[in-house]
Amino acid sequence: MNRFTGFTWQHYLDLFADQRMLIIVLDTLLLALLSSLIATLVGTMGAIGIAARKQKKVKSALLTLNNVLMVSPDVIIGASFLILFTALGISLGFGSVLISHIAFSIPIVVLLVLPKVNEMDSSLINAAMDLGATRWQTFSRVIVPFIAPGIFSGFFMAFTYSLDDFAVTFFVTGNGFATLAVEIYSRARQGISLEINALSAVMFLFALILVVGYYFIEQYSQSRRKRKSGKSTLGTEVMLP
């Protein structure tokens, strides 16, 4: 920027003309979406299973195992996965990166969902069962709605970690597949062009749109819940003698 002479859209045009970069961005988003979805599903089931354990030693042991990938350095995790995939004969590429991202995202989801599960009163589950609800109905209509904030937090955190990861991906990616972080690192060794700056601006605007959209959706949901609660309260008052 020491030779700044004015504004131009040329770097954005170069970005959208770079098919390799666009494919890498789409692959990175697809990888983050799939890994976060699978990790959220497995992590939610894991959190419920850990909370259901009544023995404190068993629960403590499970939490310790869950935290192994949380406290391990990314370089150690990446090297370990590389050795594992090589020993099993698994070719490096999209599949190996997906498995690795799922593995280090699951503990994050468990740690975010588990507090919500612990907050849940067991009397809600007992009441649902007494009213004739099946196990699936109790799970889908009582447990999941209650722990939904933790599930969404775990999903978005896993999605963010997957997009941001470089060290683990660098070890387990193959020659035919690369994420955005690995590609930027490879180009940085040759000197980064302002095309990367244009890509960063586009992704920032995309993230900003998502955040603003989520805010308005949340505000609409809260106002809708308030209206429903107000109507139910009014109906109760009318029915009282």
PDB file of C-alpha atoms in Angstrom:
ATOM      1  CA  MET A   1       0.000   0.000   0.000  1.00  0.00           C
ATOM      2  CA  ASN A   2       3.022   2.301  -0.131  1.00  0.00           C
ATOM      3  CA  ARG A   3       2.141   3.044  -3.756  1.00  0.00           C
ATOM      4  CA  PHE A   4      -1.546   3.797  -3.296  1.00  0.00           C
ATOM      5  CA  THR A   5      -2.873   5.858  -6.204  1.00  0.00           C
ATOM      6  CA  GLY A   6      -6.641   5.399  -5.980  1.00  0.00           C
ATOM      7  CA  PHE A   7      -9.547   2.970  -5.753  1.00  0.00           C
ATOM      8  CA  THR A   8     -10.251   0.184  -8.231  1.00  0.00           C
ATOM      9  CA  TRP A   9     -12.549  -2.821  -8.666  1.00  0.00           C
ATOM     10  CA  GLN A  10      -9.944  -4.693 -10.720  1.00  0.00           C
ATOM     11  CA  HIS A  11      -8.897  -6.961  -7.836  1.00  0.00           C
ATOM     12  CA  TYR A  12     -12.517  -8.050  -7.328  1.00  0.00           C
ATOM     13  CA  LEU A  13     -12.769  -8.806 -11.050  1.00  0.00           C
ATOM     14  CA  ASP A  14      -9.565 -10.847 -10.804  1.00  0.00           C
ATOM     15  CA  LEU A  15     -11.023 -12.732  -7.843  1.00  0.00           C
ATOM     16  CA  PHE A  16     -14.227 -13.745  -9.619  1.00  0.00           C
ATOM     17  CA  ALA A  17     -12.216 -14.688 -12.705  1.00  0.00           C
ATOM     18  CA  ASP A  18      -9.988 -17.010 -10.651  1.00  0.00           C
ATOM     19  CA  GLN A  19     -11.868 -20.303 -10.948  1.00  0.00           C
ATOM     20  CA  ARG A  20      -9.411 -22.177  -8.726  1.00  0.00           C
ATOM     21  CA  MET A  21      -9.943 -19.753  -5.849  1.00  0.00           C
ATOM     22  CA  LEU A  22     -13.737 -19.876  -6.222  1.00  0.00           C
ATOM     23  CA  ILE A  23     -13.690 -23.691  -6.170  1.00  0.00           C
ATOM     24  CA  ILE A  24     -11.502 -23.649  -3.054  1.00  0.00           C
ATOM     25  CA  VAL A  25     -13.885 -21.232  -1.313  1.00  0.00           C
ATOM     26  CA  LEU A  26     -16.883 -23.458  -2.130  1.00  0.00           C
ATOM     27  CA  ASP A  27     -14.998 -26.583  -1.004  1.00  0.00           C
ATOM     28  CA  THR A  28     -14.038 -24.853   2.254  1.00  0.00           C
ATOM     29  CA  LEU A  29     -17.626 -23.824   2.962  1.00  0.00           C
ATOM     30  CA  LEU A  30     -18.908 -27.312   2.097  1.00  0.00           C
ATOM     31  CA  LEU A  31     -16.289 -28.905   4.333  1.00  0.00           C
ATOM     32  CA  ALA A  32     -17.126 -26.589   7.230  1.00  0.00           C
ATOM     33  CA  LEU A  33     -20.872 -27.163   6.810  1.00  0.00           C
ATOM     34  CA  LEU A  34     -20.652 -30.965   6.650  1.00  0.00           C
ATOM     35  CA  SER A  35     -18.136 -31.302   9.484  1.00  0.00           C
ATOM     36  CA  SER A  36     -20.075 -28.948  11.769  1.00  0.00           C
ATOM     37  CA  LEU A  37     -23.390 -30.705  11.068  1.00  0.00           C
ATOM     38  CA  ILE A  38     -21.981 -34.172  11.792  1.00  0.00           C
ATOM     39  CA  ALA A  39     -20.003 -32.930  14.796  1.00  0.00           C
ATOM     40  CA  THR A  40     -23.113 -31.207  16.185  1.00  0.00           C
ATOM     41  CA  LEU A  41     -25.171 -34.385  15.861  1.00  0.00           C
ATOM     42  CA  VAL A  42     -22.513 -36.611  17.456  1.00  0.00           C
ATOM     43  CA  GLY A  43     -21.552 -34.024  20.072  1.00  0.00           C
ATOM     44  CA  THR A  44     -25.164 -33.468  21.140  1.00  0.00           C
ATOM     45  CA  MET A  45     -25.713 -37.206  21.573  1.00  0.00           C
ATOM     46  CA  GLY A  46     -22.426 -37.393  23.467  1.00  0.00           C
ATOM     47  CA  ALA A  47     -23.389 -34.562  25.819  1.00  0.00           C
ATOM     48  CA  ILE A  48     -26.731 -36.204  26.584  1.00  0.00           C
ATOM     49  CA  GLY A  49     -24.995 -39.534  27.162  1.00  0.00           C
ATOM     50  CA  ILE A  50     -22.404 -37.998  29.502  1.00  0.00           C
ATOM     51  CA  ALA A  51     -25.083 -36.155  31.473  1.00  0.00           C
ATOM     52  CA  ALA A  52     -27.067 -39.389  31.821  1.00  0.00           C
ATOM     53  CA  ARG A  53     -24.161 -41.154  33.559  1.00  0.00           C
ATOM     54  CA  LYS A  54     -24.834 -41.332  37.285  1.00  0.00           C
ATOM     55  CA  GLN A  55     -21.367 -42.529  38.301  1.00  0.00           C
ATOM     56  CA  LYS A  56     -19.140 -39.502  38.842  1.00  0.00           C
ATOM     57  CA  LYS A  57     -15.970 -41.407  37.968  1.00  0.00           C
ATOM     58  CA  VAL A  58     -17.397 -42.544  34.643  1.00  0.00           C
ATOM     59  CA  LYS A  59     -18.615 -39.031  33.837  1.00  0.00           C
ATOM     60  CA  SER A  60     -15.220 -37.558  34.780  1.00  0.00           C
ATOM     61  CA  ALA A  61     -13.403 -40.134  32.627  1.00  0.00           C
ATOM     62  CA  LEU A  62     -15.614 -39.372  29.617  1.00  0.00           C
ATOM     63  CA  LEU A  63     -15.077 -35.631  30.007  1.00  0.00           C
ATOM     64  CA  THR A  64     -11.321 -36.181  30.257  1.00  0.00           C
ATOM     65  CA  LEU A  65     -11.323 -38.200  27.035  1.00  0.00           C
ATOM     66  CA  ASN A  66     -13.452 -35.522  25.396  1.00  0.00           C
ATOM     67  CA  ASN A  67     -10.959 -32.821  26.342  1.00  0.00           C
ATOM     68  CA  VAL A  68      -7.920 -34.607  24.894  1.00  0.00           C
ATOM     69  CA  LEU A  69      -8.265 -32.917  21.507  1.00  0.00           C
ATOM     70  CA  MET A  70      -9.082 -29.600  23.183  1.00  0.00           C
ATOM     71  CA  VAL A  71      -5.777 -29.390  25.056  1.00  0.00           C
ATOM     72  CA  SER A  72      -3.556 -30.997  22.415  1.00  0.00           C
ATOM     73  CA  PRO A  73      -1.591 -28.680  20.081  1.00  0.00           C
ATOM     74  CA  ASP A  74      -2.890 -28.514  16.519  1.00  0.00           C
ATOM     75  CA  VAL A  75       0.446 -29.660  15.120  1.00  0.00           C
ATOM     76  CA  ILE A  76       0.339 -32.818  17.267  1.00  0.00           C
ATOM     77  CA  ILE A  77      -3.249 -33.510  16.212  1.00  0.00           C
ATOM     78  CA  GLY A  78      -2.419 -33.028  12.533  1.00  0.00           C
ATOM     79  CA  ALA A  79       0.673 -35.239  12.685  1.00  0.00           C
ATOM     80  CA  SER A  80      -1.263 -37.921  14.579  1.00  0.00           C
ATOM     81  CA  PHE A  81      -4.047 -37.972  11.997  1.00  0.00           C
ATOM     82  CA  LEU A  82      -1.458 -38.135   9.211  1.00  0.00           C
ATOM     83  CA  ILE A  83       0.167 -41.193  10.808  1.00  0.00           C
ATOM     84  CA  LEU A  84      -3.262 -42.786  11.359  1.00  0.00           C
ATOM     85  CA  PHE A  85      -4.457 -42.262   7.788  1.00  0.00           C
ATOM     86  CA  THR A  86      -1.147 -43.494   6.399  1.00  0.00           C
ATOM     87  CA  ALA A  87      -1.263 -46.633   8.577  1.00  0.00           C
ATOM     88  CA  LEU A  88      -4.855 -47.366   7.528  1.00  0.00           C
ATOM     89  CA  GLY A  89      -4.140 -46.702   3.865  1.00  0.00           C
ATOM     90  CA  ILE A  90      -6.638 -43.840   3.637  1.00  0.00           C
ATOM     91  CA  SER A  91      -5.824 -41.480   0.783  1.00  0.00           C
ATOM     92  CA  LEU A  92      -5.414 -37.843   1.722  1.00  0.00           C
ATOM     93  CA  GLY A  93      -8.019 -35.469   0.352  1.00  0.00           C
ATOM     94  CA  PHE A  94     -11.517 -34.242   1.125  1.00  0.00           C
ATOM     95  CA  GLY A  95     -12.409 -37.345   3.149  1.00  0.00           C
ATOM     96  CA  SER A  96      -9.362 -37.209   5.406  1.00  0.00           C
ATOM     97  CA  VAL A  97      -9.825 -33.491   6.061  1.00  0.00           C
ATOM     98  CA  LEU A  98     -13.536 -34.025   6.783  1.00  0.00           C
ATOM     99  CA  ILE A  99     -12.810 -36.787   9.325  1.00  0.00           C
ATOM    100  CA  SER A 100     -10.171 -34.630  11.037  1.00  0.00           C
ATOM    101  CA  HIS A 101     -12.457 -31.597  11.269  1.00  0.00           C
ATOM    102  CA  ILE A 102     -15.278 -33.707  12.677  1.00  0.00           C
ATOM    103  CA  ALA A 103     -12.924 -35.171  15.276  1.00  0.00           C
ATOM    104  CA  PHE A 104     -11.681 -31.863  16.684  1.00  0.00           C
ATOM    105  CA  SER A 105     -15.136 -30.230  16.449  1.00  0.00           C
ATOM    106  CA  ILE A 106     -16.998 -32.854  18.502  1.00  0.00           C
ATOM    107  CA  PRO A 107     -15.370 -31.873  21.856  1.00  0.00           C
ATOM    108  CA  ILE A 108     -16.310 -28.230  21.227  1.00  0.00           C
ATOM    109  CA  VAL A 109     -19.956 -29.157  20.692  1.00  0.00           C
ATOM    110  CA  VAL A 110     -19.989 -31.384  23.792  1.00  0.00           C
ATOM    111  CA  LEU A 111     -18.617 -28.607  26.000  1.00  0.00           C
ATOM    112  CA  LEU A 112     -21.243 -26.135  24.735  1.00  0.00           C
ATOM    113  CA  VAL A 113     -24.245 -28.479  24.843  1.00  0.00           C
ATOM    114  CA  LEU A 114     -23.463 -30.213  28.157  1.00  0.00           C
ATOM    115  CA  PRO A 115     -24.224 -27.159  30.390  1.00  0.00           C
ATOM    116  CA  LYS A 116     -27.680 -26.816  28.822  1.00  0.00           C
ATOM    117  CA  VAL A 117     -28.337 -30.519  29.394  1.00  0.00           C
ATOM    118  CA  ASN A 118     -27.283 -30.187  33.038  1.00  0.00           C
ATOM    119  CA  GLU A 119     -29.622 -27.196  33.465  1.00  0.00           C
ATOM    120  CA  MET A 120     -32.626 -29.221  32.355  1.00  0.00           C
ATOM    121  CA  ASP A 121     -34.951 -30.335  35.121  1.00  0.00           C
ATOM    122  CA  SER A 122     -35.588 -34.080  35.020  1.00  0.00           C
ATOM    123  CA  SER A 123     -39.178 -33.436  36.094  1.00  0.00           C
ATOM    124  CA  LEU A 124     -39.897 -32.124  32.572  1.00  0.00           C
ATOM    125  CA  ILE A 125     -38.930 -35.485  31.095  1.00  0.00           C
ATOM    126  CA  ASN A 126     -40.903 -37.386  33.740  1.00  0.00           C
ATOM    127  CA  ALA A 127     -43.964 -35.222  33.114  1.00  0.00           C
ATOM    128  CA  ALA A 128     -43.779 -35.853  29.369  1.00  0.00           C
ATOM    129  CA  MET A 129     -43.486 -39.610  29.925  1.00  0.00           C
ATOM    130  CA  ASP A 130     -46.410 -39.560  32.394  1.00  0.00           C
ATOM    131  CA  LEU A 131     -48.550 -37.789  29.807  1.00  0.00           C
ATOM    132  CA  GLY A 132     -47.980 -40.659  27.375  1.00  0.00           C
ATOM    133  CA  ALA A 133     -45.119 -39.301  25.257  1.00  0.00           C
ATOM    134  CA  THR A 134     -42.852 -41.851  23.631  1.00  0.00           C
ATOM    135  CA  ARG A 135     -39.074 -41.690  23.985  1.00  0.00           C
ATOM    136  CA  TRP A 136     -38.744 -40.064  20.578  1.00  0.00           C
ATOM    137  CA  GLN A 137     -41.465 -37.508  21.331  1.00  0.00           C
ATOM    138  CA  THR A 138     -39.819 -36.695  24.653  1.00  0.00           C
ATOM    139  CA  PHE A 139     -36.470 -36.262  22.945  1.00  0.00           C
ATOM    140  CA  SER A 140     -37.723 -34.200  19.979  1.00  0.00           C
ATOM    141  CA  ARG A 141     -40.349 -32.071  21.752  1.00  0.00           C
ATOM    142  CA  VAL A 142     -38.898 -31.620  25.232  1.00  0.00           C
ATOM    143  CA  ILE A 143     -35.153 -32.190  25.329  1.00  0.00           C
ATOM    144  CA  VAL A 144     -34.109 -30.748  21.954  1.00  0.00           C
ATOM    145  CA  PRO A 145     -36.088 -27.471  22.284  1.00  0.00           C
ATOM    146  CA  PHE A 146     -34.640 -26.912  25.758  1.00  0.00           C
ATOM    147  CA  ILE A 147     -31.004 -27.461  24.735  1.00  0.00           C
ATOM    148  CA  ALA A 148     -31.419 -25.794  21.300  1.00  0.00           C
ATOM    149  CA  PRO A 149     -29.356 -22.685  22.265  1.00  0.00           C
ATOM    150  CA  GLY A 150     -26.407 -24.899  23.162  1.00  0.00           C
ATOM    151  CA  ILE A 151     -26.821 -26.895  19.950  1.00  0.00           C
ATOM    152  CA  PHE A 152     -26.788 -23.759  17.800  1.00  0.00           C
ATOM    153  CA  SER A 153     -23.802 -22.376  19.695  1.00  0.00           C
ATOM    154  CA  GLY A 154     -21.918 -25.627  19.197  1.00  0.00           C
ATOM    155  CA  PHE A 155     -22.763 -25.702  15.491  1.00  0.00           C
ATOM    156  CA  PHE A 156     -21.588 -22.161  14.809  1.00  0.00           C
ATOM    157  CA  MET A 157     -18.448 -22.627  16.901  1.00  0.00           C
ATOM    158  CA  ALA A 158     -17.607 -25.854  15.053  1.00  0.00           C
ATOM    159  CA  PHE A 159     -18.297 -24.098  11.734  1.00  0.00           C
ATOM    160  CA  THR A 160     -15.950 -21.268  12.714  1.00  0.00           C
ATOM    161  CA  TYR A 161     -13.192 -23.618  13.867  1.00  0.00           C
ATOM    162  CA  SER A 162     -13.415 -25.563  10.614  1.00  0.00           C
ATOM    163  CA  LEU A 163     -13.147 -22.418   8.493  1.00  0.00           C
ATOM    164  CA  ASP A 164     -10.264 -21.105  10.581  1.00  0.00           C
ATOM    165  CA  ASP A 165      -8.197 -24.281  10.890  1.00  0.00           C
ATOM    166  CA  PHE A 166      -4.849 -24.444   9.147  1.00  0.00           C
ATOM    167  CA  ALA A 167      -2.413 -26.640  11.099  1.00  0.00           C
ATOM    168  CA  VAL A 168      -4.473 -29.864  11.126  1.00  0.00           C
ATOM    169  CA  THR A 169      -5.655 -29.376   7.542  1.00  0.00           C
ATOM    170  CA  PHE A 170      -2.108 -28.741   6.330  1.00  0.00           C
ATOM    171  CA  PHE A 171      -1.060 -32.214   7.492  1.00  0.00           C
ATOM    172  CA  VAL A 172      -4.016 -34.235   6.180  1.00  0.00           C
ATOM    173  CA  THR A 173      -4.849 -32.513   2.897  1.00  0.00           C
ATOM    174  CA  GLY A 174      -3.820 -34.063  -0.405  1.00  0.00           C
ATOM    175  CA  ASN A 175      -2.513 -32.666  -3.665  1.00  0.00           C
ATOM    176  CA  GLY A 176      -5.976 -32.532  -5.238  1.00  0.00           C
ATOM    177  CA  PHE A 177      -7.723 -30.719  -2.406  1.00  0.00           C
ATOM    178  CA  ALA A 178      -6.992 -27.532  -0.449  1.00  0.00           C
ATOM    179  CA  THR A 179      -8.912 -25.294   1.931  1.00  0.00           C
ATOM    180  CA  LEU A 180      -8.835 -21.535   1.888  1.00  0.00           C
ATOM    181  CA  ALA A 181      -6.330 -21.303   4.762  1.00  0.00           C
ATOM    182  CA  VAL A 182      -3.901 -23.724   3.084  1.00  0.00           C
ATOM    183  CA  GLU A 183      -4.250 -21.954  -0.276  1.00  0.00           C
ATOM    184  CA  ILE A 184      -3.568 -18.526   1.251  1.00  0.00           C
ATOM    185  CA  TYR A 185      -0.509 -19.942   2.997  1.00  0.00           C
ATOM    186  CA  SER A 186       0.761 -21.415  -0.277  1.00  0.00           C
ATOM    187  CA  ARG A 187       0.270 -18.130  -2.095  1.00  0.00           C
ATOM    188  CA  ALA A 188       1.835 -16.137   0.744  1.00  0.00           C
ATOM    189  CA  ARG A 189       5.141 -17.897   0.099  1.00  0.00           C
ATOM    190  CA  GLN A 190       5.114 -16.338  -3.373  1.00  0.00           C
ATOM    191  CA  GLY A 191       3.757 -12.961  -2.283  1.00  0.00           C
ATOM    192  CA  ILE A 192       0.067 -12.315  -1.663  1.00  0.00           C
ATOM    193  CA  SER A 193      -1.755 -10.232  -4.256  1.00  0.00           C
ATOM    194  CA  LEU A 194      -4.581  -7.863  -3.442  1.00  0.00           C
ATOM    195  CA  GLU A 195      -6.959 -10.539  -4.747  1.00  0.00           C
ATOM    196  CA  ILE A 196      -6.743 -12.086  -1.259  1.00  0.00           C
ATOM    197  CA  ASN A 197      -7.709  -8.724   0.254  1.00  0.00           C
ATOM    198  CA  ALA A 198     -10.726  -8.609  -2.053  1.00  0.00           C
ATOM    199  CA  LEU A 199     -11.698 -12.125  -0.973  1.00  0.00           C
ATOM    200  CA  SER A 200     -11.388 -11.134   2.695  1.00  0.00           C
ATOM    201  CA  ALA A 201     -13.671  -8.155   2.111  1.00  0.00           C
ATOM    202  CA  VAL A 202     -16.278 -10.319   0.365  1.00  0.00           C
ATOM    203  CA  MET A 203     -16.228 -12.918   3.159  1.00  0.00           C
ATOM    204  CA  PHE A 204     -16.469 -10.188   5.793  1.00  0.00           C
ATOM    205  CA  LEU A 205     -19.547  -8.718   4.116  1.00  0.00           C
ATOM    206  CA  PHE A 206     -21.061 -12.198   3.810  1.00  0.00           C
ATOM    207  CA  ALA A 207     -20.497 -12.850   7.524  1.00  0.00           C
ATOM    208  CA  LEU A 208     -21.911  -9.425   8.385  1.00  0.00           C
ATOM    209  CA  ILE A 209     -25.080 -10.153   6.394  1.00  0.00           C
ATOM    210  CA  LEU A 210     -25.484 -13.470   8.245  1.00  0.00           C
ATOM    211  CA  VAL A 211     -25.056 -11.820  11.643  1.00  0.00           C
ATOM    212  CA  VAL A 212     -27.523  -9.032  10.859  1.00  0.00           C
ATOM    213  CA  GLY A 213     -30.006 -11.527   9.411  1.00  0.00           C
ATOM    214  CA  TYR A 214     -29.708 -13.747  12.490  1.00  0.00           C
ATOM    215  CA  TYR A 215     -30.289 -10.699  14.720  1.00  0.00           C
ATOM    216  CA  PHE A 216     -33.536  -9.742  12.979  1.00  0.00           C
ATOM    217  CA  ILE A 217     -34.727 -13.367  12.981  1.00  0.00           C
ATOM    218  CA  GLU A 218     -34.052 -13.581  16.708  1.00  0.00           C
ATOM    219  CA  GLN A 219     -35.883 -10.298  17.345  1.00  0.00           C
ATOM    220  CA  TYR A 220     -38.857 -11.518  15.320  1.00  0.00           C
ATOM    221  CA  SER A 221     -38.930 -14.809  17.237  1.00  0.00           C
ATOM    222  CA  GLN A 222     -38.830 -13.022  20.596  1.00  0.00           C
ATOM    223  CA  SER A 223     -41.650 -10.656  19.647  1.00  0.00           C
ATOM    224  CA  ARG A 224     -43.704 -13.579  18.373  1.00  0.00           C
ATOM    225  CA  ARG A 225     -43.190 -15.498  21.635  1.00  0.00           C
ATOM    226  CA  LYS A 226     -44.207 -12.429  23.621  1.00  0.00           C
ATOM    227  CA  ARG A 227     -47.406 -12.064  21.601  1.00  0.00           C
ATOM    228  CA  LYS A 228     -48.247 -15.728  22.141  1.00  0.00           C
ATOM    229  CA  SER A 229     -47.562 -15.516  25.877  1.00  0.00           C
ATOM    230  CA  GLY A 230     -49.698 -12.382  26.078  1.00  0.00           C
ATOM    231  CA  LYS A 231     -52.611 -14.075  24.338  1.00  0.00           C
ATOM    232  CA  SER A 232     -52.353 -17.140  26.576  1.00  0.00           C
ATOM    233  CA  THR A 233     -52.295 -14.939  29.694  1.00  0.00           C
ATOM    234  CA  LEU A 234     -55.314 -12.998  28.458  1.00  0.00           C
ATOM    235  CA  GLY A 235     -57.202 -16.213  27.779  1.00  0.00           C
ATOM    236  CA  THR A 236     -56.474 -17.465  31.279  1.00  0.00           C
ATOM    237  CA  GLU A 237     -57.711 -14.226  32.821  1.00  0.00           C
ATOM    238  CA  VAL A 238     -60.939 -14.383  30.807  1.00  0.00           C
ATOM    239  CA  MET A 239     -61.653 -17.966  31.882  1.00  0.00           C
ATOM    240  CA  LEU A 240     -61.083 -17.239  35.591  1.00  0.00           C
ATOM    241  CA  PRO A 241     -64.404 -16.851  37.516  1.00  0.00           C
TER     242      PRO A 241
END
